[in-house]
Short mmCIF file of C-alpha atoms in Angstrom, two decimals:
data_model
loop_
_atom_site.label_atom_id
_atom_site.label_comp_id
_atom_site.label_asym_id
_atom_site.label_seq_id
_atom_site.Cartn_x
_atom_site.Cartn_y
_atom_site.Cartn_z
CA UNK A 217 132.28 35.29 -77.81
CA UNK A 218 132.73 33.11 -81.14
CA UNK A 219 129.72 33.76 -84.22
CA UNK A 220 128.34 29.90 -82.66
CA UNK A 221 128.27 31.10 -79.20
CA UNK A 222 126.33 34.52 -80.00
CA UNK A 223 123.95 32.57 -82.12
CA UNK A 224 122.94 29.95 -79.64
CA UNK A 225 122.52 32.67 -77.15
CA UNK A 226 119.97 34.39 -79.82
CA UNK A 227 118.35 31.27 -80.25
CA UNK A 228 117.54 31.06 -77.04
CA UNK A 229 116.83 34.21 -75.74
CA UNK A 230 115.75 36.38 -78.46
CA UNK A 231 112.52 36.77 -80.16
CA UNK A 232 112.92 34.24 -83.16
CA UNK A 233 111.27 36.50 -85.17
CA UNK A 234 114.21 38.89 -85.14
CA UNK A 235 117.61 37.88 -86.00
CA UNK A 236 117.44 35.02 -89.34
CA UNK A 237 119.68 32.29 -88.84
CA UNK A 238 119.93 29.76 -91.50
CA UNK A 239 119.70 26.42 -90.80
CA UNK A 240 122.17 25.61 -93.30
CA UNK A 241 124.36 27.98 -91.86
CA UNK A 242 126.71 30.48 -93.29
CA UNK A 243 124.32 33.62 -92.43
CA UNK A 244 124.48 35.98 -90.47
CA UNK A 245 128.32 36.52 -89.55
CA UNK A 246 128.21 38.24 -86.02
CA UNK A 247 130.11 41.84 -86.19
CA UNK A 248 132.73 42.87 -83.79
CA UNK A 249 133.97 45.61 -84.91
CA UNK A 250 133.84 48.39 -87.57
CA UNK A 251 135.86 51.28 -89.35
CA UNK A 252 135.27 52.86 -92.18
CA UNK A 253 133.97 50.76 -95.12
CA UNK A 254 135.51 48.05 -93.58
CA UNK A 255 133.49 45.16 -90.98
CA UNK A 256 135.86 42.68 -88.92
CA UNK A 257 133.33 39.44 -87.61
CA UNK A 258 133.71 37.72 -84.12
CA UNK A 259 136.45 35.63 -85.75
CA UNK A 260 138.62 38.48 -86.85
CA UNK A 261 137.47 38.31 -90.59
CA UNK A 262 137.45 41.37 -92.45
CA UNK A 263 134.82 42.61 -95.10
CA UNK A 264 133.89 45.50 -97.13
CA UNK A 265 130.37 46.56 -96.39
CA UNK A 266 128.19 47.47 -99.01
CA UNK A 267 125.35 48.31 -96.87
CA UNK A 268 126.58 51.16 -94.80
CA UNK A 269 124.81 49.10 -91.81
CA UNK A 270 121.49 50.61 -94.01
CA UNK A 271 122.72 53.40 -95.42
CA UNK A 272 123.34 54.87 -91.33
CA UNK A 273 127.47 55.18 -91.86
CA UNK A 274 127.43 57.47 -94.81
CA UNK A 275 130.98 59.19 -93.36
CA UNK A 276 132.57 55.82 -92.55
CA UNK A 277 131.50 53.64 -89.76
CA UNK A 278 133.25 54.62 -86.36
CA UNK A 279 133.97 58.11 -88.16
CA UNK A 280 136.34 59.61 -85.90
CA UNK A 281 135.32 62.85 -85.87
CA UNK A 282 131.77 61.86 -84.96
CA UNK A 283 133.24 58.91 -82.47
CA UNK A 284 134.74 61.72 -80.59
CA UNK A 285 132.04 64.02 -80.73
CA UNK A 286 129.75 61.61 -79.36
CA UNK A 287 132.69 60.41 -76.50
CA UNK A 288 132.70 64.03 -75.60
CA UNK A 289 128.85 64.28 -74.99
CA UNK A 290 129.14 61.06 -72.94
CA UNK A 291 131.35 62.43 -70.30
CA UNK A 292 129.71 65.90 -70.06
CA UNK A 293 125.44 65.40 -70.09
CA UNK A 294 124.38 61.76 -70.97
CA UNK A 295 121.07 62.26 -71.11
CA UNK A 296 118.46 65.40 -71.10
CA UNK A 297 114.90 65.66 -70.52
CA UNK A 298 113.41 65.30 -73.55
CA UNK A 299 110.24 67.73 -73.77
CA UNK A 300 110.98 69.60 -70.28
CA UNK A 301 114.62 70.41 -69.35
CA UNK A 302 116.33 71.22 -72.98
CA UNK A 303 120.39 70.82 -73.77
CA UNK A 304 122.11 73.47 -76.28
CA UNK A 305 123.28 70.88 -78.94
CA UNK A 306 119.43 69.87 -79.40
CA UNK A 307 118.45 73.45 -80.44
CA UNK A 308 121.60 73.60 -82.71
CA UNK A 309 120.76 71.06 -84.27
CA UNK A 310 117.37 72.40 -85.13
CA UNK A 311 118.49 74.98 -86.59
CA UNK A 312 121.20 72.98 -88.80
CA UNK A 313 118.52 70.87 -90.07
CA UNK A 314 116.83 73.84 -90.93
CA UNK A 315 119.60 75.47 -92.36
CA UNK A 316 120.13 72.40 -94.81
CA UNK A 317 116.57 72.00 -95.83
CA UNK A 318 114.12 74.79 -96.02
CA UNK A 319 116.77 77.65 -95.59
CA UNK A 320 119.26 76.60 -98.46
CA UNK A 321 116.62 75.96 -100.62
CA UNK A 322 115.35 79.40 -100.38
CA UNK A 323 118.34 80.77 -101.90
CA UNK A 324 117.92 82.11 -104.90
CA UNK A 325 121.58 79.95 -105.91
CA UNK A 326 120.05 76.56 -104.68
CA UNK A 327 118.15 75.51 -107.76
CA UNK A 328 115.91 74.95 -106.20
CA UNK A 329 112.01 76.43 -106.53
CA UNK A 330 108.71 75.54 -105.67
CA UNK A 331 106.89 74.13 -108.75
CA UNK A 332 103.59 75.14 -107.28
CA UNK A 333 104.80 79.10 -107.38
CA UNK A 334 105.01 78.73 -111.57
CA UNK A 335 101.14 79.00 -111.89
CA UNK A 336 99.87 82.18 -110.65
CA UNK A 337 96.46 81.06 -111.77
CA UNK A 338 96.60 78.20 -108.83
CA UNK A 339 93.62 77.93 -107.27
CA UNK A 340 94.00 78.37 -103.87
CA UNK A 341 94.45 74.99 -101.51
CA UNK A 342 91.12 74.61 -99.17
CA UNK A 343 93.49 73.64 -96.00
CA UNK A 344 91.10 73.37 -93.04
CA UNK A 345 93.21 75.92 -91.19
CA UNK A 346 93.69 79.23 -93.63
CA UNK A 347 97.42 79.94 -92.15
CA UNK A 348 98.39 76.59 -93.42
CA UNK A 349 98.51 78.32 -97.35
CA UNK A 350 98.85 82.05 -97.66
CA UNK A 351 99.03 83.58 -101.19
CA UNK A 352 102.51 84.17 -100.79
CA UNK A 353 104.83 81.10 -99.47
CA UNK A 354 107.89 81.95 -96.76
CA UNK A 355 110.31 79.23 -96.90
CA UNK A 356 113.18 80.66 -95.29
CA UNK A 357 113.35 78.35 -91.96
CA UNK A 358 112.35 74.81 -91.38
CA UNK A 359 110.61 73.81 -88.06
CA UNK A 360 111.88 70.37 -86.19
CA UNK A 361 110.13 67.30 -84.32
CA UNK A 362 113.51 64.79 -83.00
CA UNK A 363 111.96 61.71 -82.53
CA UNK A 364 113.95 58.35 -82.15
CA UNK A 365 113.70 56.12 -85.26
CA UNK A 366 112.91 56.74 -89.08
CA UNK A 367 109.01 55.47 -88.38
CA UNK A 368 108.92 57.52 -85.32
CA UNK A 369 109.64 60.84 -87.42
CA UNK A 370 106.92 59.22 -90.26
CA UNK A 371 104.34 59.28 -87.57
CA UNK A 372 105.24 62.64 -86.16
CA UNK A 373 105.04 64.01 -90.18
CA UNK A 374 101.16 62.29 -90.37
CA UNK A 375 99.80 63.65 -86.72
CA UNK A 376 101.17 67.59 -88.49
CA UNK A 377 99.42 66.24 -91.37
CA UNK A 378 96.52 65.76 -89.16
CA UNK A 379 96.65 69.15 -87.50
CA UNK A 380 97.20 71.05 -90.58
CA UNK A 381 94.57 69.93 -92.63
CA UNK A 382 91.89 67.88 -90.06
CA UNK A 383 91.49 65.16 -92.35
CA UNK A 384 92.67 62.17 -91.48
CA UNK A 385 93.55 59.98 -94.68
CA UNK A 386 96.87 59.72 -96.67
CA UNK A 387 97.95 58.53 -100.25
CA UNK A 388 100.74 56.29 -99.70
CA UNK A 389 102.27 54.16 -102.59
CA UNK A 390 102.44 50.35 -103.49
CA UNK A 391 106.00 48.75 -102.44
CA UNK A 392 106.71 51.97 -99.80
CA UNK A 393 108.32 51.77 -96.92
CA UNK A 394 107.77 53.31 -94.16
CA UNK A 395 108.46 51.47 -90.96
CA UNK A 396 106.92 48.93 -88.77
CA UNK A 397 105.27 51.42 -85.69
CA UNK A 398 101.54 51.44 -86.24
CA UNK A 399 100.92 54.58 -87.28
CA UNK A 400 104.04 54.33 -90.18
CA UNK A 401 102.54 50.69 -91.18
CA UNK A 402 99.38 52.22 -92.17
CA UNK A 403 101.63 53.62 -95.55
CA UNK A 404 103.81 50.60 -95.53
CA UNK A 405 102.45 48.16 -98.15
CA UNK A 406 104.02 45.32 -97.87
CA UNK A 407 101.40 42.45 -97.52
CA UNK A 408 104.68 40.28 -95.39
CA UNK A 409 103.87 43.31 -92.89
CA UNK A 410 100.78 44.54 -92.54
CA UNK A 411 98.84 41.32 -92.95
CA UNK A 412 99.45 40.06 -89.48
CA UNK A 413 98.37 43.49 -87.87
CA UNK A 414 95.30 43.75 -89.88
CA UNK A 415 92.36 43.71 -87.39
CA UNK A 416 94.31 46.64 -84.74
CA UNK A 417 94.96 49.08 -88.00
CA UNK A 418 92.80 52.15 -88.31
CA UNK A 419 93.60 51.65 -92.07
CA UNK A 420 93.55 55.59 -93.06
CA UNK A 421 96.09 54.82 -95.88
CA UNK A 422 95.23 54.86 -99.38
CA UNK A 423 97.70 52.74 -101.55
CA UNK A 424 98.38 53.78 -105.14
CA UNK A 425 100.89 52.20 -107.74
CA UNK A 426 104.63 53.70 -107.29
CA UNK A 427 105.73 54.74 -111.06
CA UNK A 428 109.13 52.90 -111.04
CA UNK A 429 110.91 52.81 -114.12
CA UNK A 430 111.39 48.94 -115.51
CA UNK A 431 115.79 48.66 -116.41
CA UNK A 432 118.06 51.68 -116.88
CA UNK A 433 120.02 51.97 -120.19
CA UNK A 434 122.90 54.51 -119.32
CA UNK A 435 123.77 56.33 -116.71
CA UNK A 436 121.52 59.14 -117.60
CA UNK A 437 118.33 57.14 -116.18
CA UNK A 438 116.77 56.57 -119.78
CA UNK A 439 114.65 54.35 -119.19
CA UNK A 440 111.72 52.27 -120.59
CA UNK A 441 109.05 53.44 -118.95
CA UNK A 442 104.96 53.50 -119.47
CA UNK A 443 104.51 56.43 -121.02
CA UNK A 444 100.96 56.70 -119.50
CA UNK A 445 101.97 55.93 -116.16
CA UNK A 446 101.71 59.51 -114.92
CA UNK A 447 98.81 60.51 -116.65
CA UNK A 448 96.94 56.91 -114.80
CA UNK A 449 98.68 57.90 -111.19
CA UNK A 450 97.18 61.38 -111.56
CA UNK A 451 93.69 60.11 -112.40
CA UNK A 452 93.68 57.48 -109.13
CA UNK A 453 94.99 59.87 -107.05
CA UNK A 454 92.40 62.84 -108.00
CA UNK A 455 89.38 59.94 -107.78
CA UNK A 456 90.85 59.21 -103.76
CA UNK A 457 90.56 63.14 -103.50
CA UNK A 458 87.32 63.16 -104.56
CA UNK A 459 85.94 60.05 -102.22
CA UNK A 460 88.40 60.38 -99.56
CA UNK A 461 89.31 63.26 -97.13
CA UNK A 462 93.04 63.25 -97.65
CA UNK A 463 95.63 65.15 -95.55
CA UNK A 464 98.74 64.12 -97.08
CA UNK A 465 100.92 62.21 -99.91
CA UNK A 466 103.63 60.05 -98.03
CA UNK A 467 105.87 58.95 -100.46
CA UNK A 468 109.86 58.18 -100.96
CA UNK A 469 111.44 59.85 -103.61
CA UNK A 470 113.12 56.44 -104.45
CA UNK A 471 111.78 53.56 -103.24
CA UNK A 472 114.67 51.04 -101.11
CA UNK A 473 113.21 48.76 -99.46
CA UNK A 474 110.86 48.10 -102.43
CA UNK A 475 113.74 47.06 -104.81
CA UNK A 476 115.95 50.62 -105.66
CA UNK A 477 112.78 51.69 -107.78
CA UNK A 478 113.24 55.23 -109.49
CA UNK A 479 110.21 57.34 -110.50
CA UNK A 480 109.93 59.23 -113.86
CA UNK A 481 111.46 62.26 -113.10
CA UNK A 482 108.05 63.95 -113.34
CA UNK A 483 106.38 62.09 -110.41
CA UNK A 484 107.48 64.50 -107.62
CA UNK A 485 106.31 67.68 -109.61
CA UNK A 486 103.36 66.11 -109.60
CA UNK A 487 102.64 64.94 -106.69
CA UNK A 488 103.43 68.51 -105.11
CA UNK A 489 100.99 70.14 -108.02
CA UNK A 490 98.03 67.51 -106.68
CA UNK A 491 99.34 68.54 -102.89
CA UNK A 492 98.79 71.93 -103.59
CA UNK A 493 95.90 72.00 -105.66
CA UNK A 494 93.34 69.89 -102.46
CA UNK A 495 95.22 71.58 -100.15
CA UNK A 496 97.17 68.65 -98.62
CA UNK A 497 100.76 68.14 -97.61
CA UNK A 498 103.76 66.89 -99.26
CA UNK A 499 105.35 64.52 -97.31
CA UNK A 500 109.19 63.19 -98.22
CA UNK A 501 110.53 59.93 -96.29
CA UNK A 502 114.45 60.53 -97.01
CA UNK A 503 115.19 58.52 -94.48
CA UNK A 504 117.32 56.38 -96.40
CA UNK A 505 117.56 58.88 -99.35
CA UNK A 506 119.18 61.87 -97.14
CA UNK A 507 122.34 63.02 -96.75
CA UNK A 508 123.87 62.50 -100.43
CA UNK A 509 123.22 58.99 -100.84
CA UNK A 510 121.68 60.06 -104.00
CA UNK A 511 124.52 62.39 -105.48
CA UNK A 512 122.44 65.15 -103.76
CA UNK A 513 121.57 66.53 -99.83
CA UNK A 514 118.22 65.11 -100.51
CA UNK A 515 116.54 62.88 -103.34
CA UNK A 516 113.76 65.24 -104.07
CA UNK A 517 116.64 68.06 -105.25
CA UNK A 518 117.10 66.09 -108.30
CA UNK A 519 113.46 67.42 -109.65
CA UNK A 520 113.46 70.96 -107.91
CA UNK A 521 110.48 69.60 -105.68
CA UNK A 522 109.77 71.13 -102.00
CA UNK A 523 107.95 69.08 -99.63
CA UNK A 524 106.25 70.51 -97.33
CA UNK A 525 107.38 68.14 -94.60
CA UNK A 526 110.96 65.75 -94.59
CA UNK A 527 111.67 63.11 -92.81
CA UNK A 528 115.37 61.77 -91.41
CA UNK A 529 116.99 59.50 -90.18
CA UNK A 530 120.03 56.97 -90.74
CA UNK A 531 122.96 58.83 -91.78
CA UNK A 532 121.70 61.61 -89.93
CA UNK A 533 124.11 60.99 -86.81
CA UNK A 534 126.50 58.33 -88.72
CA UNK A 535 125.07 54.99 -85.69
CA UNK A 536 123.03 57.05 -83.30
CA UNK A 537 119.78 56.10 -82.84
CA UNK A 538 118.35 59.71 -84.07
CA UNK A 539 115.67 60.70 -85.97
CA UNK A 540 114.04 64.10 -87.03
CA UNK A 541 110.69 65.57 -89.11
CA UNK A 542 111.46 68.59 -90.64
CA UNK A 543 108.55 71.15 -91.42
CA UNK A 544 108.19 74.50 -92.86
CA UNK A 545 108.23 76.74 -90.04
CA UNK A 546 104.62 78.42 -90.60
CA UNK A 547 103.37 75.01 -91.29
CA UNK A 548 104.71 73.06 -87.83
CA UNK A 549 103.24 76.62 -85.85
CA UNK A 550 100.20 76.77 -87.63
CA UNK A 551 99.67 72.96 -87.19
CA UNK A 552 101.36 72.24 -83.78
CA UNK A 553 100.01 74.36 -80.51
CA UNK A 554 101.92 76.40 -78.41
CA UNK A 555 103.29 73.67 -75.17
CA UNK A 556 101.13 74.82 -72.03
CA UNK A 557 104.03 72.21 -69.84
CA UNK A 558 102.18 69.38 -71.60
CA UNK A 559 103.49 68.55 -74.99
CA UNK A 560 100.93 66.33 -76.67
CA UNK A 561 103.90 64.46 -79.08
CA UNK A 562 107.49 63.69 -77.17
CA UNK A 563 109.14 60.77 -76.17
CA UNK A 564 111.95 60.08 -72.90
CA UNK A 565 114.84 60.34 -75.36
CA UNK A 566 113.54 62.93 -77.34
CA UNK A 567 116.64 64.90 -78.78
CA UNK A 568 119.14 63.02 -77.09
CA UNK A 569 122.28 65.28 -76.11
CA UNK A 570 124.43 62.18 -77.63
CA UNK A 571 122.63 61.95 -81.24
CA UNK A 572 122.50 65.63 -81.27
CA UNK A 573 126.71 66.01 -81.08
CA UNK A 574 127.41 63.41 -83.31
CA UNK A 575 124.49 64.60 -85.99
CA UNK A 576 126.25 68.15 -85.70
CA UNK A 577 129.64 66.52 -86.55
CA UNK A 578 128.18 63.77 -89.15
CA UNK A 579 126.98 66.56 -91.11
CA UNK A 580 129.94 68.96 -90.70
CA UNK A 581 132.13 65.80 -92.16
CA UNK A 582 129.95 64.93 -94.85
CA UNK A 583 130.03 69.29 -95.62
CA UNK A 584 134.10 68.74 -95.12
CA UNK A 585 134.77 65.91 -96.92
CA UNK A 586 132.67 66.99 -99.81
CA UNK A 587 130.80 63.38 -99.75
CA UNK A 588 128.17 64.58 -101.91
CA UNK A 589 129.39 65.27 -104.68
CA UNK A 590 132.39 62.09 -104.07
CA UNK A 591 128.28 60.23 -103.98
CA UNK A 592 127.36 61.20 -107.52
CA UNK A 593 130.76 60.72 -108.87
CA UNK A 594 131.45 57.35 -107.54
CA UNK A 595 127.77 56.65 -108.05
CA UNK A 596 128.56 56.88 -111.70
CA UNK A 597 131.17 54.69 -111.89
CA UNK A 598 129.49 52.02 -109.64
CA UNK A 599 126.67 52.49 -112.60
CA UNK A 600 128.52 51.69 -114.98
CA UNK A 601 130.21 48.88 -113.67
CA UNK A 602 126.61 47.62 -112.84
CA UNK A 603 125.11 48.22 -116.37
CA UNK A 604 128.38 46.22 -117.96
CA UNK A 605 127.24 43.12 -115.97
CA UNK A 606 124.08 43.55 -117.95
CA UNK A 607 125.36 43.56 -120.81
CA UNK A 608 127.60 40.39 -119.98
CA UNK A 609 124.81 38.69 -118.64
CA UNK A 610 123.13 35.35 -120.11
CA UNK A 611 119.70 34.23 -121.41
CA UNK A 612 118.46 35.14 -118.15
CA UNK A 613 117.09 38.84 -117.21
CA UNK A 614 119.33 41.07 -115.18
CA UNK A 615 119.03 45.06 -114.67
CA UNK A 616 120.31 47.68 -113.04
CA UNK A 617 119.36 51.35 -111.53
CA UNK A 618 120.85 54.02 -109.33
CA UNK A 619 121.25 57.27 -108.36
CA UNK A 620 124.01 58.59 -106.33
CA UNK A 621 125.89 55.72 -104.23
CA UNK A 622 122.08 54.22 -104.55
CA UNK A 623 121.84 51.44 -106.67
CA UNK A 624 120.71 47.91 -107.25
CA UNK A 625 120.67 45.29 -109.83
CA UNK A 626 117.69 43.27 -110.29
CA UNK A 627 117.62 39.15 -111.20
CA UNK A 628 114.58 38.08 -112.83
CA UNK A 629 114.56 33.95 -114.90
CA UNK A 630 113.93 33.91 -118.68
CA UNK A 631 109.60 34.04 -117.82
CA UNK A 632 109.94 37.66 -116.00
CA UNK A 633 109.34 35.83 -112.58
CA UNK A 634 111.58 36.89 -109.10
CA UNK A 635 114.82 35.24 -109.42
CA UNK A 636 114.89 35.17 -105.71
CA UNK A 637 116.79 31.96 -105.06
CA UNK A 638 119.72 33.14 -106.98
CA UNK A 639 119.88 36.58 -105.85
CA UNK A 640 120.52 35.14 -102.08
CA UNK A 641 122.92 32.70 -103.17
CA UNK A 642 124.65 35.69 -104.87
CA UNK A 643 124.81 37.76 -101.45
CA UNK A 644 125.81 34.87 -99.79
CA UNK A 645 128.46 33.75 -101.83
CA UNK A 646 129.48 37.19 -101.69
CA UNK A 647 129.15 37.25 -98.17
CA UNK A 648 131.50 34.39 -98.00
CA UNK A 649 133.50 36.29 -99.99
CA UNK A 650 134.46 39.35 -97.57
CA UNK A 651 131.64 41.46 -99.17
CA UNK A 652 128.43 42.47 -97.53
CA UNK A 653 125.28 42.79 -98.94
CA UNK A 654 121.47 43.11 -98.84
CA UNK A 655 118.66 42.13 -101.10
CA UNK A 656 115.69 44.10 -101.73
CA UNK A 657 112.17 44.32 -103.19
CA UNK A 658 109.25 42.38 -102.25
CA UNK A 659 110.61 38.73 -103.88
CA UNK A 660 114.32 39.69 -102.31
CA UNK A 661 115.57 39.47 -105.74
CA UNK A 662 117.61 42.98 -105.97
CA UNK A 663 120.81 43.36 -104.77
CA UNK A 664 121.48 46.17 -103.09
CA UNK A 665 124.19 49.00 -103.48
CA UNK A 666 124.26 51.70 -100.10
CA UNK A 667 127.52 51.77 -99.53
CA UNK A 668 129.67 54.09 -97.32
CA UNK A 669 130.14 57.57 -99.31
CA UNK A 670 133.85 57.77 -98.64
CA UNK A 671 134.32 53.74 -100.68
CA UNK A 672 137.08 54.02 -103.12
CA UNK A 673 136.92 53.64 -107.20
CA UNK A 674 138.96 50.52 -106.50
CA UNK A 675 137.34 49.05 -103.75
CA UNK A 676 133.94 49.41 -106.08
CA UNK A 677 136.18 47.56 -108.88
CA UNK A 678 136.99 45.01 -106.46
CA UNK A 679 133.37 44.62 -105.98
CA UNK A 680 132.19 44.54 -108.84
CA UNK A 681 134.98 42.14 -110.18
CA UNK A 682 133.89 39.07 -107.13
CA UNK A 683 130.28 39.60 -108.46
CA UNK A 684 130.63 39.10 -111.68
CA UNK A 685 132.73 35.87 -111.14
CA UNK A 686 129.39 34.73 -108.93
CA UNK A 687 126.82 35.60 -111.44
CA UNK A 688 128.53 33.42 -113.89
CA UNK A 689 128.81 30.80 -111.55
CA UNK A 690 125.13 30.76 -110.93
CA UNK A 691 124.43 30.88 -114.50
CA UNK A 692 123.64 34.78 -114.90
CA UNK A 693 126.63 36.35 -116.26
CA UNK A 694 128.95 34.88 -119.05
CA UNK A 695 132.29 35.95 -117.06
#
């Protein structure tokens, strides 16, 4: 079918709250077909995606060693009993997840340690259930939920939070996101979202400002933060310990959804000190964070910090819809009962033999291919470019931030307000252009960088090069 012909059929047959469709036209371009960085539309037109389809196809879209992995799958078990009946690939996977969370970062080489271990003065955590905390912490596996989608394995991380610690209230942070389900909503705080849902939410979450740093100046992150803004977050989240009964801190190491925002680099430390001393979980949502998008496995590896509990998704099976919370393994037993032939959280699709193969060879490509470490290199360079379109840029305010192949570059008018308008006429333009891209942040005015981890230094030239040329059409770059 042509882009007009898939259109009209959405128009008329899918909810019109899904799909945006300009009425100027232009947006969206329908896909047909994918391969590597590279997107051809319904009329044979080829782009370079920026987006990664968000931030799933870290190894490439259509990556062929996960395409065949997944092909393979197909034509021997297509689909497993989720909670009953189990399938091999589901229990290696388990213990791959666990292998590349809680067991590698129990090696002494990792660099990796649990800040809360450095006082041996802590007071000890009053978890409802005493096995929760012992005096001395095993880390050595990791414990796994599969669920479906990233907000699926959010809501599976607060019902262990629930178990662990029997109290029922979190500390989420202003501009997260978590997902739409309505147990993830309850830490997603988008007013755009939440407001509509209002009267049918338990509202257990407790919302506290998200310490993102204002405009980066080098690729080092130095950047112009408050330097009291730790010091305030630590007082309003000890006052909601006092008057609340809090279970856990949800939070994402780097917020993308709410505009590529980068904490001081010690907000994580923190966080797991609070955790640790009211006896409450650390949560990570690295759903979009995972997998080296950041230059590392996982975000929270660039501060040393352990969570307690991780949450996956996205690039975890490279376009499977897969999803996984990650626990350590006395934690998820201690919290989670023993299944009597009942299990009290599963779903039909739970571990699906499909997502399983291609997460096993998703992760043995981006191991293989070293895409990592290609993440923090070429994350510097796309920096860089980034930061020099800063510097060219007119009377006008325009920033930029990353971390890894995680970046964004923020549009703001002369006053400080959103420049929303001409951040979407950028990505359009761009669009138009054979690039794809997203905005971000609650006013849309960031423009997003996620893409694939195997992109070239050129192709990020090439990039870089059309967006510039925009930006000084529109009145925000000098050319």
């Amino acid at each position: 079918m042509t882009t007009r012909e898939t259109l009209d059929l959405l128009r008329g047959y899918e909810s019109r709250n899904v799909t945006f469709l300009d009425p100027a036209g232009g947006w969206p371009v329908v896909w047909q077909r994918a391969k590597g960085v590279h997107v051809w539309d319904a009329e044979g037109k080829k782009y370079l995606d920026l987006t990664a389809a968000f931030g799933v196809a870290a190894a490439g879209h259509a990556n062929p060693r996960v395409v065949r992995a997944g092909q393979k799958q197909m034509s021997r078990l297509l689909h497993a009993m989720g909670d009953v009946h189990p399938h091999p690939l589901k229990a290696l996977l388990a213990r791959e997840l666990s292998r590349l969370t809680f067991e590698r970062w129990s090696e002494d080489n990792s660099g990796i340690h649990l800040h809360r271990a450095a006082n041996k003065q802590e007071t000890k955590p009053k978890a409802q259930n005493s096995n929760i905390r012992e005096k001395t912490w095993r880390l050595d596996t990791g414990k796994t939920m599969f669920c479906n989608s990233g907000f699926e394995a959010v809501e599976a991380a607060l019902k262990t939070a629930i178990l662990a610690t029997g109290r029922p209230g979190i500390i989420a942070f202003k501009g997260g996101y978590h997902g739409l389900g309505y147990g993830a909503l309850q830490a997603t705080h988008r007013p755009h979202f939440r407001s509509p849902f209002r009267l049918q939410l338990a509202e257990f979450g407790n919302f506290v400002p998200f310490p993102a740093e204002a405009s980066s100046s080098g690729r080092q992150q130095k950047l112009s933060a408050d330097a009291n803004a730790l010091p305030k977050l630590e007082g309003a989240i000890r006052q909601i310990f006092r008057s609340r009964k809090i279970g856990a801190i949800l939070v994402e190491p780097i917020q993308v959804r709410g505009g590529i925002n980068i904490p001081p680099t010690g907000f994580l430390p923190l966080l797991r000190r609070l955790c640790d001393e009211h006896g409450a979980l650390l949560v990570l949502d690295e759903i979009y964070t995972g997998f080296g998008r950041t230059g590392k496995w996982f975000a929270c590896e660039h501060t040393q910090t352990l969570p307690d509990v991780i949450c996956l998704g996205k690039a975890l099976t490279g376009g499977f819809p897969l999803s996984a919370c990650v626990g350590r393994a006395e934690l998820m037993d201690a919290a989670w009962p023993a299944s009597n032939g009942e299990a009290i959280h599963t779903s039909t699709f739970l571990g699906h033999p499909v997502g399983c193969a291609m997460a096993l060879a998703q992760i043995k490509e981006i191991e293989d291919q070293g895409l990592v470490e290609r993440s923090a290199r070429l994350g510097e360079i796309l920096l860089d470019a980034l930061e020099v379109l800063t510097r060219d840029a007119t009377t006008s305010r325009v920033s930029a931030r990353g971390l890894g192949l995680l970046a964004g570059l923020e549009l703001q008018h002369d006053n400080g307000t959103a420049a929303t308008q001409p951040a979407l006429a950028t990505i359009k333009t761009m669009l138009h252009q054979g690039f794809i891209l997203l905005p971000e942040g609650e006013h849309a005015n960031v423009i997003s960088f996620t893409p694939p981890l195997i992109i070239s230094e050129n192709q990020i030239k090439s990039a870089m090069t059309h967006l510039c040329s925009v930006l000084s059409r529109i009145g925000f770059a000098s050319g």
